[in-house]
mmCIF file of C-alpha atoms in Angstrom:
data_model
loop_
_atom_site.group_PDB
_atom_site.id
_atom_site.type_symbol
_atom_site.label_atom_id
_atom_site.label_comp_id
_atom_site.label_asym_id
_atom_site.label_seq_id
_atom_site.Cartn_x
_atom_site.Cartn_y
_atom_site.Cartn_z
ATOM 1 C CA MET X 663 71.795 118.125 150.184
ATOM 2 C CA LYS X 664 70.240 121.518 150.670
ATOM 3 C CA GLU X 665 68.563 122.629 147.433
ATOM 4 C CA LEU X 666 68.610 126.387 146.872
ATOM 5 C CA TYR X 667 65.863 126.090 144.278
ATOM 6 C CA ASN X 668 62.321 126.047 145.627
ATOM 7 C CA THR X 669 59.314 126.533 143.372
ATOM 8 C CA ASN X 670 57.214 127.712 146.325
ATOM 9 C CA GLU X 671 59.356 130.768 146.970
ATOM 10 C CA ALA X 672 58.520 134.170 145.533
ATOM 11 C CA ALA X 673 59.780 134.647 141.987
ATOM 12 C CA ASP X 674 61.124 138.114 142.745
ATOM 13 C CA GLU X 675 63.209 137.016 145.741
ATOM 14 C CA ALA X 676 66.866 137.964 145.308
ATOM 15 C CA VAL X 677 68.715 134.676 144.979
ATOM 16 C CA ILE X 678 72.023 136.462 144.287
ATOM 17 C CA SER X 679 73.023 139.717 145.951
ATOM 18 C CA LEU X 680 76.374 141.538 145.815
ATOM 19 C CA GLU X 681 77.163 144.703 147.736
ATOM 20 C CA GLY X 682 80.392 146.612 147.134
ATOM 21 C CA VAL X 683 82.232 143.503 145.951
ATOM 22 C CA ALA X 684 85.810 143.785 144.714
ATOM 23 C CA PHE X 685 88.508 141.368 143.588
ATOM 24 C CA GLY X 686 92.140 141.699 142.635
ATOM 25 C CA TYR X 687 95.346 139.723 142.904
ATOM 26 C CA ASP X 688 96.992 143.067 143.572
ATOM 27 C CA PRO X 689 94.954 145.326 145.897
ATOM 28 C CA GLU X 690 96.352 148.360 144.138
ATOM 29 C CA HIS X 691 95.008 147.200 140.767
ATOM 30 C CA PRO X 692 91.639 145.445 141.291
ATOM 31 C CA ILE X 693 90.088 143.496 138.421
ATOM 32 C CA LEU X 694 86.599 144.203 139.800
ATOM 33 C CA HIS X 695 85.565 146.994 142.109
ATOM 34 C CA ASP X 696 82.359 148.152 143.781
ATOM 35 C CA ILE X 697 80.090 145.535 142.190
ATOM 36 C CA THR X 698 76.581 145.974 143.559
ATOM 37 C CA LEU X 699 73.672 144.049 142.041
ATOM 38 C CA SER X 700 70.923 141.545 142.758
ATOM 39 C CA VAL X 701 69.339 138.796 140.681
ATOM 40 C CA PRO X 702 65.773 137.609 141.369
ATOM 41 C CA ARG X 703 65.045 133.911 141.502
ATOM 42 C CA GLY X 704 64.177 132.489 138.088
ATOM 43 C CA GLN X 705 65.752 135.264 136.009
ATOM 44 C CA TRP X 706 67.985 134.632 132.976
ATOM 45 C CA VAL X 707 70.820 137.153 132.984
ATOM 46 C CA SER X 708 73.381 137.634 130.208
ATOM 47 C CA ILE X 709 76.776 138.968 131.283
ATOM 48 C CA VAL X 710 78.604 140.758 128.483
ATOM 49 C CA GLY X 711 81.635 142.955 127.970
ATOM 50 C CA PRO X 712 84.992 143.062 126.203
ATOM 51 C CA ASN X 713 87.604 140.378 126.801
ATOM 52 C CA GLY X 714 89.417 140.848 130.077
ATOM 53 C CA CYS X 715 86.696 142.920 131.743
ATOM 54 C CA GLY X 716 86.175 140.393 134.566
ATOM 55 C CA LYS X 717 83.100 138.406 133.483
ATOM 56 C CA SER X 718 84.491 134.979 134.423
ATOM 57 C CA THR X 719 86.047 136.444 137.559
ATOM 58 C CA LEU X 720 82.649 137.743 138.656
ATOM 59 C CA VAL X 721 80.837 134.404 138.418
ATOM 60 C CA LYS X 722 83.702 132.573 140.125
ATOM 61 C CA LEU X 723 83.268 134.846 143.138
ATOM 62 C CA LEU X 724 79.724 133.548 143.658
ATOM 63 C CA ASN X 725 80.848 130.147 144.929
ATOM 64 C CA ALA X 726 84.301 131.166 146.178
ATOM 65 C CA LEU X 727 86.269 129.643 143.327
ATOM 66 C CA LEU X 728 87.991 132.992 143.731
ATOM 67 C CA PRO X 729 87.995 134.850 147.082
ATOM 68 C CA LYS X 730 86.504 138.342 147.114
ATOM 69 C CA SER X 731 88.769 141.162 148.260
ATOM 70 C CA ALA X 732 85.955 143.277 149.687
ATOM 71 C CA GLY X 733 82.185 143.519 149.963
ATOM 72 C CA GLU X 734 79.418 141.077 150.766
ATOM 73 C CA ILE X 735 77.942 138.224 148.717
ATOM 74 C CA MET X 736 74.579 136.627 149.583
ATOM 75 C CA ILE X 737 73.329 133.469 147.846
ATOM 76 C CA SER X 738 69.740 132.455 148.616
ATOM 77 C CA GLY X 739 69.830 134.222 151.944
ATOM 78 C CA GLN X 740 73.197 132.804 152.986
ATOM 79 C CA ARG X 741 76.187 135.092 153.424
ATOM 80 C CA LEU X 742 79.178 133.665 151.573
ATOM 81 C CA GLU X 743 81.644 132.858 154.337
ATOM 82 C CA GLU X 744 84.086 130.092 155.174
ATOM 83 C CA ASP X 745 81.461 127.941 156.901
ATOM 84 C CA THR X 746 78.794 128.383 154.171
ATOM 85 C CA ILE X 747 80.929 127.701 151.088
ATOM 86 C CA GLY X 748 79.995 124.017 151.011
ATOM 87 C CA SER X 749 76.230 124.485 151.098
ATOM 88 C CA ILE X 750 76.351 127.392 148.642
ATOM 89 C CA ARG X 751 78.400 125.389 146.138
ATOM 90 C CA GLU X 752 75.775 122.629 146.253
ATOM 91 C CA GLY X 753 73.264 125.098 144.847
ATOM 92 C CA ILE X 754 75.377 126.519 142.017
ATOM 93 C CA GLY X 755 76.240 124.544 138.882
ATOM 94 C CA MET X 756 78.791 125.769 136.348
ATOM 95 C CA VAL X 757 79.103 124.782 132.684
ATOM 96 C CA PHE X 758 82.404 125.916 131.228
ATOM 97 C CA GLN X 759 83.461 126.932 127.735
ATOM 98 C CA ASN X 760 85.140 123.612 126.945
ATOM 99 C CA PRO X 761 83.050 120.600 128.095
ATOM 100 C CA ASP X 762 86.141 118.374 127.818
ATOM 101 C CA ASN X 763 87.418 120.106 130.954
ATOM 102 C CA GLN X 764 84.403 118.849 132.929
ATOM 103 C CA PHE X 765 84.545 115.141 132.105
ATOM 104 C CA ILE X 766 85.543 112.854 134.961
ATOM 105 C CA GLY X 767 84.240 109.406 133.991
ATOM 106 C CA ALA X 768 85.265 107.050 131.222
ATOM 107 C CA THR X 769 81.666 106.979 129.955
ATOM 108 C CA VAL X 770 78.732 109.388 129.911
ATOM 109 C CA GLU X 771 76.992 107.353 132.612
ATOM 110 C CA GLU X 772 80.029 107.399 134.905
ATOM 111 C CA ASP X 773 80.428 111.122 134.380
ATOM 112 C CA ILE X 774 76.861 111.945 135.425
ATOM 113 C CA LEU X 775 76.947 109.563 138.396
ATOM 114 C CA PHE X 776 80.220 111.018 139.690
ATOM 115 C CA GLY X 777 78.566 114.177 140.996
ATOM 116 C CA LEU X 778 75.628 112.246 142.439
ATOM 117 C CA GLU X 779 77.937 109.892 144.318
ATOM 118 C CA GLY X 780 79.619 112.931 145.826
ATOM 119 C CA GLN X 781 76.236 113.922 147.260
ATOM 120 C CA CYS X 782 75.961 110.516 148.962
ATOM 121 C CA LEU X 783 72.621 109.747 147.332
ATOM 122 C CA THR X 784 71.081 106.290 147.428
ATOM 123 C CA TYR X 785 71.507 104.039 144.394
ATOM 124 C CA GLU X 786 67.769 104.288 143.778
ATOM 125 C CA GLU X 787 67.840 108.098 143.742
ATOM 126 C CA MET X 788 70.909 108.181 141.499
ATOM 127 C CA ASP X 789 69.217 105.855 139.028
ATOM 128 C CA VAL X 790 66.076 108.017 138.980
ATOM 129 C CA ARG X 791 68.087 111.188 138.324
ATOM 130 C CA LEU X 792 70.269 109.508 135.703
ATOM 131 C CA LYS X 793 67.205 108.483 133.698
ATOM 132 C CA GLN X 794 65.392 111.778 134.265
ATOM 133 C CA TYR X 795 68.154 114.097 133.093
ATOM 134 C CA THR X 796 69.539 111.973 130.267
ATOM 135 C CA GLU X 797 66.032 111.815 128.835
ATOM 136 C CA LYS X 798 65.577 115.534 129.440
ATOM 137 C CA LEU X 799 68.750 116.366 127.499
ATOM 138 C CA GLY X 800 68.192 113.714 124.818
ATOM 139 C CA ILE X 801 71.337 111.706 125.603
ATOM 140 C CA SER X 802 69.879 108.420 126.878
ATOM 141 C CA GLY X 803 71.450 106.572 123.970
ATOM 142 C CA LEU X 804 74.932 107.869 124.810
ATOM 143 C CA LEU X 805 75.361 106.412 128.313
ATOM 144 C CA SER X 806 77.956 103.826 127.293
ATOM 145 C CA LYS X 807 79.882 106.215 125.043
ATOM 146 C CA HIS X 808 83.342 107.547 125.829
ATOM 147 C CA PRO X 809 83.439 111.378 125.830
ATOM 148 C CA GLY X 810 85.889 111.266 122.919
ATOM 149 C CA GLU X 811 83.192 109.687 120.736
ATOM 150 C CA LEU X 812 80.787 112.581 121.158
ATOM 151 C CA SER X 813 80.210 115.672 119.040
ATOM 152 C CA GLY X 814 80.632 119.146 120.526
ATOM 153 C CA GLY X 815 76.887 119.537 121.010
ATOM 154 C CA GLN X 816 76.578 116.099 122.631
ATOM 155 C CA LYS X 817 79.450 116.868 125.006
ATOM 156 C CA GLN X 818 77.764 120.105 126.039
ATOM 157 C CA ARG X 819 74.501 118.258 126.678
ATOM 158 C CA VAL X 820 76.325 115.744 128.873
ATOM 159 C CA ALA X 821 77.989 118.568 130.815
ATOM 160 C CA ILE X 822 74.612 120.224 131.375
ATOM 161 C CA ALA X 823 72.958 116.928 132.385
ATOM 162 C CA SER X 824 75.755 116.278 134.895
ATOM 163 C CA ILE X 825 75.098 119.683 136.468
ATOM 164 C CA LEU X 826 71.284 119.542 136.447
ATOM 165 C CA ALA X 827 71.226 116.025 137.924
ATOM 166 C CA MET X 828 72.691 117.522 141.109
ATOM 167 C CA LYS X 829 69.667 119.854 141.233
ATOM 168 C CA PRO X 830 71.240 123.278 141.688
ATOM 169 C CA GLY X 831 68.956 126.296 141.662
ATOM 170 C CA ILE X 832 71.507 128.494 139.902
ATOM 171 C CA VAL X 833 73.225 127.469 136.674
ATOM 172 C CA ILE X 834 76.152 129.479 135.297
ATOM 173 C CA PHE X 835 77.246 129.136 131.662
ATOM 174 C CA ASP X 836 80.725 130.556 131.055
ATOM 175 C CA GLU X 837 80.797 131.098 127.264
ATOM 176 C CA ALA X 838 79.408 127.586 126.944
ATOM 177 C CA SER X 839 78.421 128.027 123.287
ATOM 178 C CA SER X 840 81.610 129.597 121.960
ATOM 179 C CA MET X 841 83.023 126.276 120.680
ATOM 180 C CA LEU X 842 79.742 125.004 119.200
ATOM 181 C CA ASP X 843 78.504 125.051 115.621
ATOM 182 C CA GLU X 844 75.265 126.810 114.710
ATOM 183 C CA GLY X 845 73.113 123.707 115.132
ATOM 184 C CA SER X 846 74.536 122.943 118.565
ATOM 185 C CA ARG X 847 74.118 126.585 119.601
ATOM 186 C CA ASN X 848 70.453 126.427 118.662
ATOM 187 C CA GLU X 849 70.115 123.244 120.723
ATOM 188 C CA LEU X 850 71.714 124.960 123.711
ATOM 189 C CA LEU X 851 69.412 127.965 123.325
ATOM 190 C CA HIS X 852 66.400 125.631 123.368
ATOM 191 C CA ILE X 853 67.722 123.982 126.549
ATOM 192 C CA LEU X 854 68.204 127.366 128.210
ATOM 193 C CA GLN X 855 64.662 128.427 127.381
ATOM 194 C CA GLY X 856 63.414 125.198 128.948
ATOM 195 C CA LEU X 857 65.438 125.815 132.110
ATOM 196 C CA ARG X 858 64.015 129.321 132.426
ATOM 197 C CA ASN X 859 60.481 127.963 132.055
ATOM 198 C CA GLU X 860 61.215 125.573 134.927
ATOM 199 C CA GLY X 861 62.298 128.438 137.173
ATOM 200 C CA TYR X 862 66.060 128.039 137.210
ATOM 201 C CA THR X 863 68.175 131.139 137.766
ATOM 202 C CA ILE X 864 70.590 131.411 134.824
ATOM 203 C CA LEU X 865 73.741 133.497 134.494
ATOM 204 C CA MET X 866 75.295 133.312 131.054
ATOM 205 C CA ILE X 867 78.554 134.870 129.922
ATOM 206 C CA THR X 868 78.156 135.209 126.176
ATOM 207 C CA HIS X 869 78.973 137.165 123.045
ATOM 208 C CA ASP X 870 76.151 135.572 121.044
ATOM 209 C CA ALA X 871 73.456 138.069 120.046
ATOM 210 C CA ASP X 872 70.672 135.479 119.886
ATOM 211 C CA GLU X 873 71.465 134.221 123.387
ATOM 212 C CA ILE X 874 71.510 137.763 124.723
ATOM 213 C CA LEU X 875 68.203 138.613 123.053
ATOM 214 C CA ALA X 876 66.580 135.497 124.544
ATOM 215 C CA SER X 877 67.565 136.448 128.108
ATOM 216 C CA ASP X 878 65.574 138.620 130.507
ATOM 217 C CA ARG X 879 68.323 141.064 131.416
ATOM 218 C CA VAL X 880 71.858 142.106 130.488
ATOM 219 C CA LEU X 881 74.689 143.131 132.795
ATOM 220 C CA VAL X 882 77.456 144.986 130.963
ATOM 221 C CA LEU X 883 80.907 144.877 132.559
ATOM 222 C CA HIS X 884 83.463 147.466 131.542
ATOM 223 C CA GLY X 885 86.479 148.831 133.344
ATOM 224 C CA GLY X 886 86.003 146.469 136.275
ATOM 225 C CA SER X 887 82.490 147.583 137.186
ATOM 226 C CA VAL X 888 78.877 147.293 136.014
ATOM 227 C CA ALA X 889 78.620 149.811 133.177
ATOM 228 C CA ALA X 890 74.975 149.088 132.381
ATOM 229 C CA ASP X 891 72.078 146.975 133.636
ATOM 230 C CA LEU X 892 69.306 146.873 131.039
ATOM 231 C CA LYS X 893 66.993 144.822 128.862
ATOM 232 C CA PRO X 894 68.425 143.062 125.775
ATOM 233 C CA GLU X 895 66.403 145.282 123.424
ATOM 234 C CA GLU X 896 67.838 148.393 125.064
ATOM 235 C CA LEU X 897 71.370 147.081 124.629
ATOM 236 C CA PHE X 898 70.910 146.468 120.912
ATOM 237 C CA LEU X 899 69.543 149.971 120.420
ATOM 238 C CA ASP X 900 72.625 151.511 122.059
ATOM 239 C CA HIS X 901 75.309 151.367 119.355
ATOM 240 C CA GLU X 902 77.933 153.066 121.519
ATOM 241 C CA LEU X 903 77.482 150.442 124.222
ATOM 242 C CA LEU X 904 77.547 147.643 121.638
ATOM 243 C CA ALA X 905 80.870 148.940 120.362
ATOM 244 C CA LYS X 906 82.297 148.975 123.888
ATOM 245 C CA CYS X 907 81.223 145.350 124.348
ATOM 246 C CA HIS X 908 82.464 144.304 120.888
ATOM 247 C CA LEU X 909 78.968 143.056 120.067
ATOM 248 C CA ARG X 910 76.740 143.198 116.995
ATOM 249 C CA GLU X 911 72.966 143.246 116.714
ATOM 250 C CA PRO X 912 71.109 140.005 115.944
ATOM 251 C CA TYR X 913 70.973 139.339 112.194
ATOM 252 C CA PRO X 914 67.243 140.227 111.817
ATOM 253 C CA TRP X 915 67.968 143.594 113.443
ATOM 254 C CA GLN X 916 70.889 144.245 111.094
ATOM 255 C CA LEU X 917 68.756 143.345 108.092
ATOM 256 C CA ALA X 918 65.867 145.542 109.237
ATOM 257 C CA ARG X 919 68.250 148.494 109.635
ATOM 258 C CA GLU X 920 69.658 147.962 106.141
ATOM 259 C CA LEU X 921 66.147 147.720 104.676
ATOM 260 C CA ARG X 922 65.204 151.038 106.275
ATOM 261 C CA ARG X 923 68.322 152.555 104.746
ATOM 262 C CA LEU X 924 67.037 151.383 101.358
ATOM 263 C CA GLY X 925 63.645 152.948 101.995
ATOM 264 C CA ILE X 926 61.770 149.761 102.902
ATOM 265 C CA GLU X 927 59.682 150.184 106.040
ATOM 266 C CA ALA X 928 60.816 147.546 108.545
ATOM 267 C CA ASP X 929 60.456 147.920 112.291
ATOM 268 C CA VAL X 930 62.875 146.269 114.688
ATOM 269 C CA PRO X 931 61.585 142.678 114.652
ATOM 270 C CA ALA X 932 60.758 140.711 117.783
ATOM 271 C CA SER X 933 61.857 137.574 115.943
ATOM 272 C CA GLU X 934 63.120 136.337 112.600
ATOM 273 C CA LYS X 935 59.592 135.116 111.844
ATOM 274 C CA GLU X 936 58.225 138.635 112.315
ATOM 275 C CA LEU X 937 60.857 140.015 109.927
ATOM 276 C CA ILE X 938 59.918 137.406 107.295
ATOM 277 C CA GLU X 939 56.243 138.405 107.607
ATOM 278 C CA THR X 940 57.262 142.047 107.085
ATOM 279 C CA LEU X 941 59.201 141.173 103.931
ATOM 280 C CA TRP X 942 56.667 138.758 102.458
ATOM 281 C CA PRO X 943 54.502 141.425 100.748
ATOM 282 C CA TYR X 944 57.587 142.483 98.783
ATOM 283 C CA ASN X 945 57.967 138.997 97.339
ATOM 284 C CA TYR X 946 56.811 138.662 93.750
ATOM 285 C CA SER X 947 57.599 136.636 90.667
ATOM 286 C CA LYS X 948 58.022 137.978 87.171
#
C-alpha cells in the first residue's frame, strides 16, 4: 500500500489541491462550480455551510466517489484520473454521519480486520495494527462485541479505528458527530486533536461550534462555491456569515457578548476556562 502520509515531508506541502472544479448531475444546473483551493499537509479544516450547499458532494469528489464535471484535482501530487483512483483512495479515509453504515463484520474485531485484509497485509501486521489502534481509541475491550451492543460514541470510535488502521494520510469526517450526545462529541473532539498533533490532514463537515473553533481553518460553502476561507475566530466575528451558514457562536462567546451588553467587561474568550477566570472576580457570597 502506498501511504500518502509521510512525517518527513514539509508541513506546508499542499496535500489536496482543486482548480476550477465543478460537479452537477445536470450540466446546466451544477451543484458545485469553480472550486479552487488547496489544503496543506497536517491542517485541520472545517467545511461549513447551509444544508444542500454541496459540502458532502465536495469531499466525495476527492476520491472519485462522485465524478467531477470539470477542473483538476490533485491529491498528494497525484492527479485524480482513472488510473490513479485506486492509490488515491488508499490514502483517504472517510467517517460518515451514521457509523452503522460503515460496519461490515459481525464483531468489532472483524470490522477492523476487514479493511486490513483488503490491503493484503500479513497476519502479523494486521495483528499489530489491530492492537495499536484499538488501544489508541480505547476500544480494546470491545473486540468481541457485536456493533448492536455498542453506544453511539463506541460505534464512532470503532469506525475511526477501522479507518486509521489502514493508515490514510487524509481523514474526512462527514458530520460524524451529529448523532452523538455531548459526552461522545467531547470524546470525538479529543480524538481529532490527537490526530492533528500526529500530523494527519483532517477535513470535517460540521455544524458544531466547538469543533469549528478547534480547527485551523474554515471553508464556507454557499451557492455552490467557496464563499469564504478564513480562521475560525474570524468566522465567529462575522454575524452575517454565521447567519448564512445557520451557525451560532460557541457558548462562551455568546455569554461574553451578553455580559458586555450588561456592562460587564468580558473579552472574547480563547476558551471556557479563560471566560471562567474573567468571571471569577465577580463571584461573592453574602
